[in-house]
Amino acid sequence: MPRKASIQKLSNELLKDILDHIEADPERSVSIDRRAYLSVESFRLPSPPLPLQAQDIGNFRLACRRFAELGIPHQFTRIATRFSRAGLQRLEKIASRPNLAKHTKKFSYLIPFFYVEGRERVGDLLHHANGDLQTLDASFFERKAEAQRSIVRSGEDLRVLKKAMMAFRSLQHVQILRLQDEADRSLLDYLHENDGAATRLVDLKWTPACTHALKTVGEALADARSPFSRFSGPMMNPQSVLALKKGIPQMISVLAERLTCLELHFDDPIDLNAKMKDLSPLFKLIFGSARNMQAVHIGFPSRQPLDLDLEEIFHDIHWEKLRAFGVQAWRLSAEEIISLARRHSKTLRGLRLRDVQLKDGSMWKDVLAMLRAEMELLDWVSLRRIDYSSHFDEVWGDSMEVPDYPPGGASDSDEEDDFHAHVDLEDDVFESEDEYSDADSDERSNADTDHGPDANELALSPDTPASLPFCTCSRSSFPATADDLGDNGRFVVYQQRKLWEKWVIGRCPEHT
């Protein structure tokens, strides 16, 4: 009689393959040379786990000790923690188990808006809302406000964060994300629409929340001497960063020395120029200390480009290992862009100039000519929504938002290489019990429109592919010089910037 086969007799390699079919291997789920990588890893809120996948992995780990060990990387290499009692309790449990904590390579801290003290009267607000907020439960918000006060006053979050950062000895990537659930969003929308009377009863602010998160996470990382080397903040507040500078400048220098990748996007358009100028000395400290920097992205709201000299932020610093550089929503001169690119012409492989508006007296053809002639290693350049500053003001000056779709609906779907294909990170793609890859995001769609659904992604992936073969046609339509690019010095249309991206890196505009 044949012996019954047993799953216990399968090798670890085969069992890992089985797990991969349930939930992709955390080391391979999103390749670093794909657009989806940064969208998942740096700037998107963690997607909730798929119930069946999470349950299957959990059941697999319950089978026996061997299976429990094999399933750990699928649950704990990425940890997402909410600023809440339950979230901190779960984080402490993970940190208390070395066999789990040793696998954590990415930590995402999800921070809600903070209630302004004395303005937490949600019950009174709902009573006066004339039914506009009838679906909301006042006790839900009151419990949340009380929990926030308790956590901050007791220092419970800092204690748990210090314990976690001490336990996460393989940590590489830290991100701070703003969190809103549906109830929060409804309340915030109502407060925004009824500013004044409503905010006297209830007021929620992002600045104190962001400030508190930066201080506590920074202190925990410094105290643990964490090995992390990458920080992402897609919703930073300038005032919060300035408060960090005033409070703990020595800690900032110590943490900056470890950075190889920094991605910051500032979302507060009010008095943006003055606030960023105040931050200039802090950026000098950070960038001067980060000698091993390989990738940098600094961005601002598309509807309000920063009007500040580039070197007010970057201070003529040269990074010997810089591979990818990006800025978003900035009013610059051609010479500013040329100077920074020239400093890194021997190492730079990717350059993103999204939403950059050239000032009067500058022309894009001068920038493009320099990039084509002098950038020895450039694989890709992204010029999405570039324009001239005066034309931008004429078209969008009175608008609060840049629209989702361009006139004429121009669109294409280039395959895209990722910003971090050139960054030397050991293991950049992770999974966790709380965080699973967004299968419906950029991995399925590489739509490359100037105003489409991906247009505001902060991920520094290129819009022009580097892996396409050179064609062997006569290139009769290929511009011979920058003067043939059709730059009129007044505005840039979608078809132009796509041709320009290809021209800079030597791609045929017809067959790529």
Short mmCIF file of C-alpha atoms in Angstrom, two decimals:
data_model
loop_
_atom_site.label_atom_id
_atom_site.label_comp_id
_atom_site.label_asym_id
_atom_site.label_seq_id
_atom_site.Cartn_x
_atom_site.Cartn_y
_atom_site.Cartn_z
CA MET A 1 0.00 0.00 0.00
CA PRO A 2 1.54 3.37 -1.03
CA ARG A 3 2.50 5.69 1.78
CA LYS A 4 0.46 8.87 2.13
CA ALA A 5 2.24 12.06 1.07
CA SER A 6 2.74 14.63 3.81
CA ILE A 7 3.18 18.36 3.42
CA GLN A 8 5.64 18.14 6.28
CA LYS A 9 8.07 16.36 3.95
CA LEU A 10 8.20 19.24 1.51
CA SER A 11 11.37 21.31 1.51
CA ASN A 12 11.38 24.86 2.86
CA GLU A 13 11.89 26.14 -0.69
CA LEU A 14 8.70 24.46 -1.91
CA LEU A 15 6.75 25.68 1.10
CA LYS A 16 7.93 29.23 0.41
CA ASP A 17 6.71 28.85 -3.18
CA ILE A 18 3.32 27.82 -1.83
CA LEU A 19 3.25 30.89 0.39
CA ASP A 20 4.16 33.03 -2.63
CA HIS A 21 0.97 31.90 -4.34
CA ILE A 22 -1.04 33.04 -1.31
CA GLU A 23 0.81 36.32 -0.82
CA ALA A 24 3.83 37.34 -2.87
CA ASP A 25 7.28 36.88 -1.37
CA PRO A 26 8.07 40.05 0.59
CA GLU A 27 11.48 40.13 -1.07
CA ARG A 28 10.00 40.03 -4.58
CA SER A 29 6.49 41.47 -4.42
CA VAL A 30 7.32 44.68 -6.25
CA SER A 31 10.54 44.91 -8.22
CA ILE A 32 12.56 48.04 -7.61
CA ASP A 33 12.76 48.69 -11.34
CA ARG A 34 9.00 49.19 -11.65
CA ARG A 35 6.86 52.26 -11.18
CA ALA A 36 4.74 50.55 -8.54
CA TYR A 37 7.68 50.25 -6.17
CA LEU A 38 7.77 53.78 -4.81
CA SER A 39 4.01 54.19 -4.98
CA VAL A 40 3.71 51.28 -2.56
CA GLU A 41 6.87 51.77 -0.57
CA SER A 42 7.10 55.47 0.02
CA PHE A 43 4.01 57.52 -0.41
CA ARG A 44 0.83 55.47 -0.53
CA LEU A 45 -1.10 54.68 2.61
CA PRO A 46 -0.79 50.99 3.45
CA SER A 47 -3.65 49.03 1.95
CA PRO A 48 -5.69 46.93 4.36
CA PRO A 49 -4.78 43.25 4.22
CA LEU A 50 -6.94 41.06 2.04
CA PRO A 51 -8.93 39.01 4.57
CA LEU A 52 -8.52 35.63 2.88
CA GLN A 53 -4.79 36.08 2.29
CA ALA A 54 -4.16 37.25 5.84
CA GLN A 55 -6.24 34.39 7.22
CA ASP A 56 -4.49 31.80 5.05
CA ILE A 57 -1.03 32.99 6.11
CA GLY A 58 -2.14 33.05 9.73
CA ASN A 59 -3.60 29.55 9.53
CA PHE A 60 -0.42 28.29 7.85
CA ARG A 61 1.65 29.64 10.73
CA LEU A 62 -0.62 27.94 13.26
CA ALA A 63 0.05 24.48 11.83
CA CYS A 64 3.40 23.87 13.53
CA ARG A 65 6.55 25.62 14.68
CA ARG A 66 8.32 25.10 11.35
CA PHE A 67 5.44 26.65 9.40
CA ALA A 68 5.20 29.47 11.93
CA GLU A 69 8.82 30.43 11.24
CA LEU A 70 8.44 30.20 7.47
CA GLY A 71 5.42 32.50 7.48
CA ILE A 72 6.93 35.28 9.61
CA PRO A 73 8.45 37.30 6.73
CA HIS A 74 5.04 37.49 5.06
CA GLN A 75 3.61 39.17 8.12
CA PHE A 76 6.29 41.22 9.81
CA THR A 77 8.82 42.65 7.36
CA ARG A 78 6.57 45.70 6.97
CA ILE A 79 4.87 47.09 10.04
CA ALA A 80 2.20 49.79 9.87
CA THR A 81 1.18 51.31 13.21
CA ARG A 82 -1.64 53.73 13.92
CA PHE A 83 -1.28 56.41 16.56
CA SER A 84 -3.86 54.85 18.86
CA ARG A 85 -3.93 52.73 21.99
CA ALA A 86 -4.62 49.56 20.02
CA GLY A 87 -1.94 50.35 17.47
CA LEU A 88 0.72 51.02 20.06
CA GLN A 89 -0.23 47.92 22.04
CA ARG A 90 0.19 45.76 18.96
CA LEU A 91 3.53 47.41 18.13
CA GLU A 92 4.80 46.69 21.63
CA LYS A 93 3.79 43.04 21.34
CA ILE A 94 5.75 42.69 18.10
CA ALA A 95 8.77 44.48 19.59
CA SER A 96 8.66 42.11 22.58
CA ARG A 97 9.20 39.08 20.32
CA PRO A 98 12.73 39.11 18.85
CA ASN A 99 11.89 36.33 16.36
CA LEU A 100 9.32 38.67 14.77
CA ALA A 101 11.03 42.03 15.22
CA LYS A 102 14.25 40.90 13.55
CA HIS A 103 12.41 40.68 10.22
CA THR A 104 11.05 44.25 10.22
CA LYS A 105 12.63 46.37 7.51
CA LYS A 106 10.01 49.05 7.02
CA PHE A 107 8.02 50.99 9.61
CA SER A 108 5.03 53.15 8.67
CA TYR A 109 3.56 55.45 11.32
CA LEU A 110 -0.02 56.50 10.59
CA ILE A 111 -0.94 59.77 12.28
CA PRO A 112 -4.44 61.32 12.47
CA PHE A 113 -5.19 65.02 12.83
CA PHE A 114 -4.88 66.19 16.44
CA TYR A 115 -7.78 67.83 18.26
CA VAL A 116 -7.10 71.37 19.46
CA GLU A 117 -7.39 71.35 23.24
CA GLY A 118 -10.66 72.90 24.39
CA ARG A 119 -12.25 72.41 20.96
CA GLU A 120 -13.39 68.81 21.16
CA ARG A 121 -17.11 69.42 21.61
CA VAL A 122 -18.20 67.05 18.87
CA GLY A 123 -21.56 66.39 20.51
CA ASP A 124 -22.44 70.10 20.45
CA LEU A 125 -21.28 70.35 16.84
CA LEU A 126 -23.45 67.46 15.73
CA HIS A 127 -26.41 68.97 17.55
CA HIS A 128 -26.01 72.25 15.63
CA ALA A 129 -25.23 70.63 12.27
CA ASN A 130 -28.90 70.44 11.20
CA GLY A 131 -28.60 66.81 10.16
CA ASP A 132 -25.55 67.30 7.90
CA LEU A 133 -23.54 64.97 10.16
CA GLN A 134 -26.34 62.69 11.29
CA THR A 135 -24.40 59.55 10.32
CA LEU A 136 -21.57 60.36 12.73
CA ASP A 137 -21.34 59.15 16.32
CA ALA A 138 -20.17 61.82 18.75
CA SER A 139 -18.89 59.24 21.25
CA PHE A 140 -16.50 57.85 18.60
CA PHE A 141 -14.75 61.20 18.22
CA GLU A 142 -14.82 61.94 21.95
CA ARG A 143 -13.08 58.64 22.70
CA LYS A 144 -10.50 59.37 20.02
CA ALA A 145 -9.81 62.87 21.38
CA GLU A 146 -9.46 61.55 24.93
CA ALA A 147 -7.08 58.82 23.76
CA GLN A 148 -4.90 61.36 21.94
CA ARG A 149 -4.58 63.50 25.05
CA SER A 150 -3.82 60.52 27.23
CA ILE A 151 -1.15 59.09 24.91
CA VAL A 152 0.65 62.42 24.49
CA ARG A 153 0.55 63.39 28.18
CA SER A 154 1.70 60.00 29.41
CA GLY A 155 4.45 59.64 26.80
CA GLU A 156 3.19 56.15 26.02
CA ASP A 157 3.85 56.55 22.30
CA LEU A 158 7.48 57.57 22.82
CA ARG A 159 8.08 54.66 25.20
CA VAL A 160 6.68 52.11 22.75
CA LEU A 161 8.45 53.68 19.77
CA LYS A 162 11.79 53.52 21.57
CA LYS A 163 11.22 49.87 22.39
CA ALA A 164 10.24 49.08 18.79
CA MET A 165 13.15 50.92 17.17
CA MET A 166 15.52 49.14 19.54
CA ALA A 167 14.05 45.80 18.51
CA PHE A 168 13.99 46.48 14.74
CA ARG A 169 17.67 45.80 14.05
CA SER A 170 17.10 45.25 10.31
CA LEU A 171 15.11 48.46 9.81
CA GLN A 172 15.83 50.27 6.54
CA HIS A 173 12.87 52.51 5.76
CA VAL A 174 10.76 54.81 7.97
CA GLN A 175 7.77 56.78 6.76
CA ILE A 176 5.28 59.09 8.46
CA LEU A 177 1.84 59.23 6.85
CA ARG A 178 -1.28 61.26 7.54
CA LEU A 179 -4.30 59.09 8.29
CA GLN A 180 -7.99 59.84 7.79
CA ASP A 181 -10.84 57.38 8.00
CA GLU A 182 -14.25 58.09 6.47
CA ALA A 183 -15.67 59.54 9.67
CA ASP A 184 -12.69 61.88 10.06
CA ARG A 185 -13.01 62.97 6.44
CA SER A 186 -16.69 63.80 6.83
CA LEU A 187 -15.99 65.84 9.95
CA LEU A 188 -13.03 67.68 8.36
CA ASP A 189 -15.05 68.48 5.24
CA TYR A 190 -17.83 69.95 7.35
CA LEU A 191 -15.36 72.05 9.39
CA HIS A 192 -13.77 73.32 6.18
CA GLU A 193 -17.13 74.30 4.70
CA ASN A 194 -18.35 75.93 7.94
CA ASP A 195 -15.16 77.58 9.15
CA GLY A 196 -15.73 79.98 12.02
CA ALA A 197 -18.73 78.91 14.05
CA ALA A 198 -17.98 75.20 13.65
CA THR A 199 -14.28 75.47 14.54
CA ARG A 200 -15.14 77.21 17.80
CA LEU A 201 -16.66 73.90 18.86
CA VAL A 202 -14.34 71.43 17.15
CA ASP A 203 -10.97 72.01 15.53
CA LEU A 204 -8.47 69.50 14.16
CA LYS A 205 -4.94 70.44 13.08
CA TRP A 206 -2.25 68.57 11.16
CA THR A 207 0.68 70.75 12.31
CA PRO A 208 0.76 69.56 15.97
CA ALA A 209 0.20 65.97 14.88
CA CYS A 210 3.05 66.09 12.36
CA THR A 211 5.32 67.86 14.86
CA HIS A 212 4.67 65.27 17.56
CA ALA A 213 5.23 62.37 15.18
CA LEU A 214 8.53 63.77 13.90
CA LYS A 215 9.82 64.42 17.41
CA THR A 216 8.89 61.05 18.87
CA VAL A 217 9.99 58.96 15.89
CA GLY A 218 13.22 60.92 15.57
CA GLU A 219 14.02 60.55 19.25
CA ALA A 220 13.27 56.83 19.15
CA LEU A 221 15.49 56.28 16.10
CA ALA A 222 18.36 58.24 17.63
CA ASP A 223 18.04 56.56 21.01
CA ALA A 224 18.12 53.09 19.40
CA ARG A 225 20.93 54.00 16.98
CA SER A 226 18.71 52.54 14.31
CA PRO A 227 20.30 51.23 11.11
CA PHE A 228 17.60 52.86 8.95
CA SER A 229 18.84 54.78 5.91
CA ARG A 230 15.70 55.99 4.20
CA PHE A 231 12.97 58.40 5.27
CA SER A 232 9.72 59.29 3.46
CA GLY A 233 7.27 61.99 4.39
CA PRO A 234 4.65 62.75 1.71
CA MET A 235 2.58 65.14 3.84
CA MET A 236 5.13 67.19 5.73
CA ASN A 237 4.27 70.49 7.35
CA PRO A 238 6.98 73.20 7.21
CA GLN A 239 6.15 74.48 10.69
CA SER A 240 6.51 70.98 12.11
CA VAL A 241 9.94 70.55 10.57
CA LEU A 242 10.97 73.99 11.86
CA ALA A 243 9.85 73.02 15.37
CA LEU A 244 12.01 69.91 15.08
CA LYS A 245 15.02 72.06 14.22
CA LYS A 246 14.53 74.29 17.25
CA GLY A 247 14.02 71.38 19.61
CA ILE A 248 16.65 68.77 18.72
CA PRO A 249 19.25 70.00 16.18
CA GLN A 250 21.95 67.56 17.34
CA MET A 251 19.65 64.60 16.80
CA ILE A 252 18.88 65.77 13.26
CA SER A 253 22.57 65.77 12.34
CA VAL A 254 23.07 62.27 13.74
CA LEU A 255 20.07 60.87 11.87
CA ALA A 256 20.96 62.65 8.62
CA GLU A 257 24.38 60.99 8.54
CA ARG A 258 22.65 57.64 7.96
CA LEU A 259 20.47 58.74 5.07
CA THR A 260 20.87 57.36 1.58
CA CYS A 261 17.38 58.36 0.46
CA LEU A 262 15.14 61.25 1.48
CA GLU A 263 11.67 61.91 0.05
CA LEU A 264 9.71 64.90 1.35
CA HIS A 265 6.60 66.56 0.03
CA PHE A 266 5.28 69.68 1.75
CA ASP A 267 1.52 70.09 1.54
CA ASP A 268 0.94 73.49 3.17
CA PRO A 269 0.66 76.23 0.51
CA ILE A 270 0.13 79.12 2.95
CA ASP A 271 3.18 81.45 3.14
CA LEU A 272 5.16 78.62 1.59
CA ASN A 273 8.08 80.74 0.38
CA ALA A 274 8.70 82.33 3.78
CA LYS A 275 8.36 79.05 5.66
CA MET A 276 10.77 77.21 3.36
CA LYS A 277 13.27 80.06 3.57
CA ASP A 278 13.17 79.68 7.35
CA LEU A 279 14.01 76.00 6.84
CA SER A 280 17.03 76.77 4.67
CA PRO A 281 19.62 76.38 7.48
CA LEU A 282 18.07 73.06 8.49
CA PHE A 283 18.31 71.70 4.94
CA LYS A 284 21.95 72.79 4.86
CA LEU A 285 22.56 70.79 8.05
CA ILE A 286 20.70 67.72 6.77
CA PHE A 287 22.15 67.64 3.28
CA GLY A 288 25.64 68.50 4.49
CA SER A 289 25.53 65.59 6.95
CA ALA A 290 24.02 63.08 4.48
CA ARG A 291 27.26 62.35 2.61
CA ASN A 292 26.02 58.99 1.30
CA MET A 293 22.85 60.32 -0.31
CA GLN A 294 21.79 58.37 -3.38
CA ALA A 295 18.24 59.62 -3.98
CA VAL A 296 16.50 62.90 -3.14
CA HIS A 297 12.99 64.19 -3.81
CA ILE A 298 11.65 67.52 -2.52
CA GLY A 299 8.17 68.53 -3.65
CA PHE A 300 5.45 71.11 -3.09
CA PRO A 301 1.76 71.52 -4.02
CA SER A 302 1.28 71.62 -7.79
CA ARG A 303 -1.20 74.47 -7.45
CA GLN A 304 1.39 76.62 -5.61
CA PRO A 305 4.93 76.16 -6.95
CA LEU A 306 7.68 77.28 -4.59
CA ASP A 307 9.31 80.57 -5.63
CA LEU A 308 12.70 80.28 -3.95
CA ASP A 309 16.20 79.82 -5.33
CA LEU A 310 17.09 76.14 -5.66
CA GLU A 311 20.26 76.58 -3.64
CA GLU A 312 18.31 78.03 -0.71
CA ILE A 313 17.42 74.38 -0.14
CA PHE A 314 20.37 72.47 -1.64
CA HIS A 315 23.21 74.91 -0.79
CA ASP A 316 25.55 73.94 -3.66
CA ILE A 317 26.12 70.55 -2.01
CA HIS A 318 27.64 67.79 -4.13
CA TRP A 319 26.80 64.17 -3.33
CA GLU A 320 29.36 61.77 -4.71
CA LYS A 321 26.89 58.86 -4.82
CA LEU A 322 23.73 60.62 -6.02
CA ARG A 323 21.90 58.49 -8.57
CA ALA A 324 18.44 60.08 -8.76
CA PHE A 325 17.21 63.59 -8.08
CA GLY A 326 13.73 65.05 -8.22
CA VAL A 327 11.88 68.25 -7.47
CA GLN A 328 8.20 69.05 -7.88
CA ALA A 329 6.32 72.35 -8.25
CA TRP A 330 9.13 74.93 -8.28
CA ARG A 331 9.71 78.19 -10.14
CA LEU A 332 13.31 78.02 -11.36
CA SER A 333 15.68 79.51 -13.88
CA ALA A 334 17.37 77.36 -16.49
CA GLU A 335 20.77 78.09 -14.95
CA GLU A 336 19.69 76.76 -11.54
CA ILE A 337 18.71 73.41 -13.04
CA ILE A 338 21.82 73.25 -15.20
CA SER A 339 24.13 74.03 -12.28
CA LEU A 340 22.74 71.29 -10.04
CA ALA A 341 22.68 68.71 -12.83
CA ARG A 342 26.23 69.60 -13.83
CA ARG A 343 27.48 69.03 -10.28
CA HIS A 344 26.23 65.44 -10.51
CA SER A 345 26.84 64.75 -14.19
CA LYS A 346 29.21 61.84 -13.41
CA THR A 347 26.70 59.88 -11.29
CA LEU A 348 23.11 60.98 -11.99
CA ARG A 349 20.99 58.37 -13.78
CA GLY A 350 17.49 59.75 -13.18
CA LEU A 351 16.21 63.34 -13.12
CA ARG A 352 12.65 64.42 -12.36
CA LEU A 353 11.50 68.01 -12.91
CA ARG A 354 7.78 67.57 -12.36
CA ASP A 355 5.65 70.74 -12.38
CA VAL A 356 8.76 72.92 -12.72
CA GLN A 357 7.93 76.36 -14.13
CA LEU A 358 10.76 78.23 -15.86
CA LYS A 359 11.07 81.91 -14.99
CA ASP A 360 11.09 84.75 -17.51
CA GLY A 361 14.36 84.93 -19.42
CA SER A 362 14.94 81.16 -19.35
CA MET A 363 14.18 78.59 -22.02
CA TRP A 364 13.71 74.84 -21.73
CA LYS A 365 15.84 74.18 -24.79
CA ASP A 366 18.92 75.39 -22.88
CA VAL A 367 18.26 72.90 -20.09
CA LEU A 368 17.63 70.07 -22.52
CA ALA A 369 20.74 70.79 -24.58
CA MET A 370 22.93 70.63 -21.48
CA LEU A 371 21.33 67.39 -20.25
CA ARG A 372 21.81 65.70 -23.62
CA ALA A 373 25.40 66.88 -24.05
CA GLU A 374 26.83 66.55 -20.55
CA MET A 375 24.91 63.95 -18.51
CA GLU A 376 27.07 60.89 -19.10
CA LEU A 377 24.94 58.28 -17.33
CA LEU A 378 21.41 59.69 -17.58
CA ASP A 379 18.93 56.84 -18.20
CA TRP A 380 15.70 58.80 -17.88
CA VAL A 381 14.29 62.27 -17.43
CA SER A 382 10.76 63.19 -16.37
CA LEU A 383 9.27 66.52 -17.46
CA ARG A 384 5.65 65.96 -16.54
CA ARG A 385 3.62 69.19 -16.53
CA ILE A 386 6.62 71.46 -17.04
CA ASP A 387 5.79 74.91 -18.35
CA TYR A 388 6.77 78.55 -18.20
CA SER A 389 5.93 80.46 -15.05
CA SER A 390 4.06 83.28 -16.78
CA HIS A 391 1.88 80.85 -18.76
CA PHE A 392 1.17 78.79 -15.63
CA ASP A 393 -0.08 81.95 -13.88
CA GLU A 394 -2.24 82.91 -16.85
CA VAL A 395 -3.93 79.51 -16.97
CA TRP A 396 -4.10 78.44 -13.34
CA GLY A 397 -3.41 81.59 -11.33
CA ASP A 398 -6.95 81.86 -9.95
CA SER A 399 -7.48 78.12 -9.52
CA MET A 400 -7.14 76.22 -6.26
CA GLU A 401 -6.33 72.96 -8.00
CA VAL A 402 -4.58 71.90 -11.19
CA PRO A 403 -7.27 69.87 -13.04
CA ASP A 404 -7.14 66.10 -13.35
CA TYR A 405 -7.12 65.95 -17.16
CA PRO A 406 -5.39 68.13 -19.79
CA PRO A 407 -7.18 69.74 -22.71
CA GLY A 408 -7.67 67.12 -25.39
CA GLY A 409 -7.16 64.24 -22.93
CA ALA A 410 -3.65 63.38 -24.19
CA SER A 411 -2.46 60.09 -22.79
CA ASP A 412 -0.04 57.26 -23.34
CA SER A 413 1.25 54.33 -21.36
CA ASP A 414 5.02 54.19 -21.30
CA GLU A 415 6.65 51.39 -19.39
CA GLU A 416 8.54 53.08 -16.59
CA ASP A 417 11.76 52.40 -14.75
CA ASP A 418 11.86 53.35 -11.15
CA PHE A 419 13.81 56.08 -9.41
CA HIS A 420 15.30 53.53 -7.04
CA ALA A 421 16.59 51.15 -9.67
CA HIS A 422 19.84 53.05 -9.12
CA VAL A 423 19.86 53.08 -5.32
CA ASP A 424 21.93 50.48 -3.53
CA LEU A 425 19.48 49.06 -1.01
CA GLU A 426 19.69 45.47 0.10
CA ASP A 427 16.02 44.58 0.47
CA ASP A 428 13.59 47.22 -0.66
CA VAL A 429 10.30 45.41 -0.99
CA PHE A 430 8.50 44.23 2.10
CA GLU A 431 5.22 42.90 3.37
CA SER A 432 3.56 42.85 6.77
CA GLU A 433 0.51 41.72 8.60
CA ASP A 434 -0.83 45.27 8.31
CA GLU A 435 0.30 46.20 4.85
CA TYR A 436 -0.15 44.54 1.52
CA SER A 437 0.76 45.67 -1.98
CA ASP A 438 -1.84 47.80 -3.74
CA ALA A 439 -2.61 45.53 -6.66
CA ASP A 440 -4.89 48.09 -8.24
CA SER A 441 -2.36 50.93 -8.20
CA ASP A 442 0.51 51.69 -10.54
CA GLU A 443 1.40 48.03 -10.93
CA ARG A 444 -1.63 47.60 -13.18
CA SER A 445 -1.54 51.03 -14.79
CA ASN A 446 1.40 53.00 -16.05
CA ALA A 447 -0.82 55.71 -17.49
CA ASP A 448 1.40 58.68 -18.17
CA THR A 449 -0.82 61.68 -18.57
CA ASP A 450 0.15 65.14 -17.44
CA HIS A 451 -3.02 65.45 -15.36
CA GLY A 452 -4.27 61.89 -15.02
CA PRO A 453 -4.71 59.74 -11.92
CA ASP A 454 -0.95 59.15 -11.58
CA ALA A 455 0.02 62.74 -12.19
CA ASN A 456 0.39 63.62 -8.51
CA GLU A 457 2.19 60.46 -7.46
CA LEU A 458 5.29 61.48 -5.58
CA ALA A 459 7.19 58.37 -6.59
CA LEU A 460 10.31 59.35 -8.46
CA SER A 461 9.81 56.92 -11.30
CA PRO A 462 10.69 58.17 -14.77
CA ASP A 463 8.23 58.92 -17.53
CA THR A 464 10.68 57.89 -20.23
CA PRO A 465 11.90 54.28 -20.29
CA ALA A 466 15.58 53.44 -20.19
CA SER A 467 15.32 49.84 -21.34
CA LEU A 468 13.93 50.36 -24.85
CA PRO A 469 16.25 49.46 -27.73
CA PHE A 470 17.57 52.11 -30.05
CA CYS A 471 15.78 51.94 -33.37
CA THR A 472 17.68 51.69 -36.65
CA CYS A 473 15.52 54.03 -38.71
CA SER A 474 16.95 57.06 -40.44
CA ARG A 475 15.48 59.31 -37.72
CA SER A 476 14.56 61.89 -40.30
CA SER A 477 12.11 63.45 -37.85
CA PHE A 478 14.55 63.38 -34.92
CA PRO A 479 15.53 66.94 -33.88
CA ALA A 480 19.18 67.50 -34.70
CA THR A 481 19.77 70.27 -32.16
CA ALA A 482 17.97 71.93 -29.28
CA ASP A 483 16.93 74.73 -31.63
CA ASP A 484 14.83 72.17 -33.52
CA LEU A 485 12.78 71.15 -30.46
CA GLY A 486 10.07 73.72 -31.06
CA ASP A 487 10.55 75.56 -27.77
CA ASN A 488 8.75 78.89 -28.12
CA GLY A 489 9.71 80.19 -24.67
CA ARG A 490 6.06 80.77 -23.74
CA PHE A 491 4.36 77.43 -23.03
CA VAL A 492 4.92 73.66 -23.27
CA VAL A 493 2.33 71.21 -24.57
CA TYR A 494 2.09 67.53 -23.73
CA GLN A 495 3.39 66.22 -27.07
CA GLN A 496 6.42 68.48 -26.82
CA ARG A 497 7.55 67.37 -23.41
CA LYS A 498 7.23 63.69 -24.38
CA LEU A 499 9.45 64.25 -27.40
CA TRP A 500 11.89 66.25 -25.28
CA GLU A 501 12.22 63.43 -22.73
CA LYS A 502 13.18 61.02 -25.48
CA TRP A 503 15.49 63.47 -27.22
CA VAL A 504 17.51 64.12 -24.04
CA ILE A 505 18.41 60.44 -23.66
CA GLY A 506 18.74 59.74 -27.39
CA ARG A 507 15.50 57.87 -28.00
CA CYS A 508 13.77 58.00 -31.37
CA PRO A 509 10.50 59.94 -30.99
CA GLU A 510 8.68 57.66 -33.46
CA HIS A 511 9.74 54.16 -32.40
CA THR A 512 9.98 54.29 -28.61
#
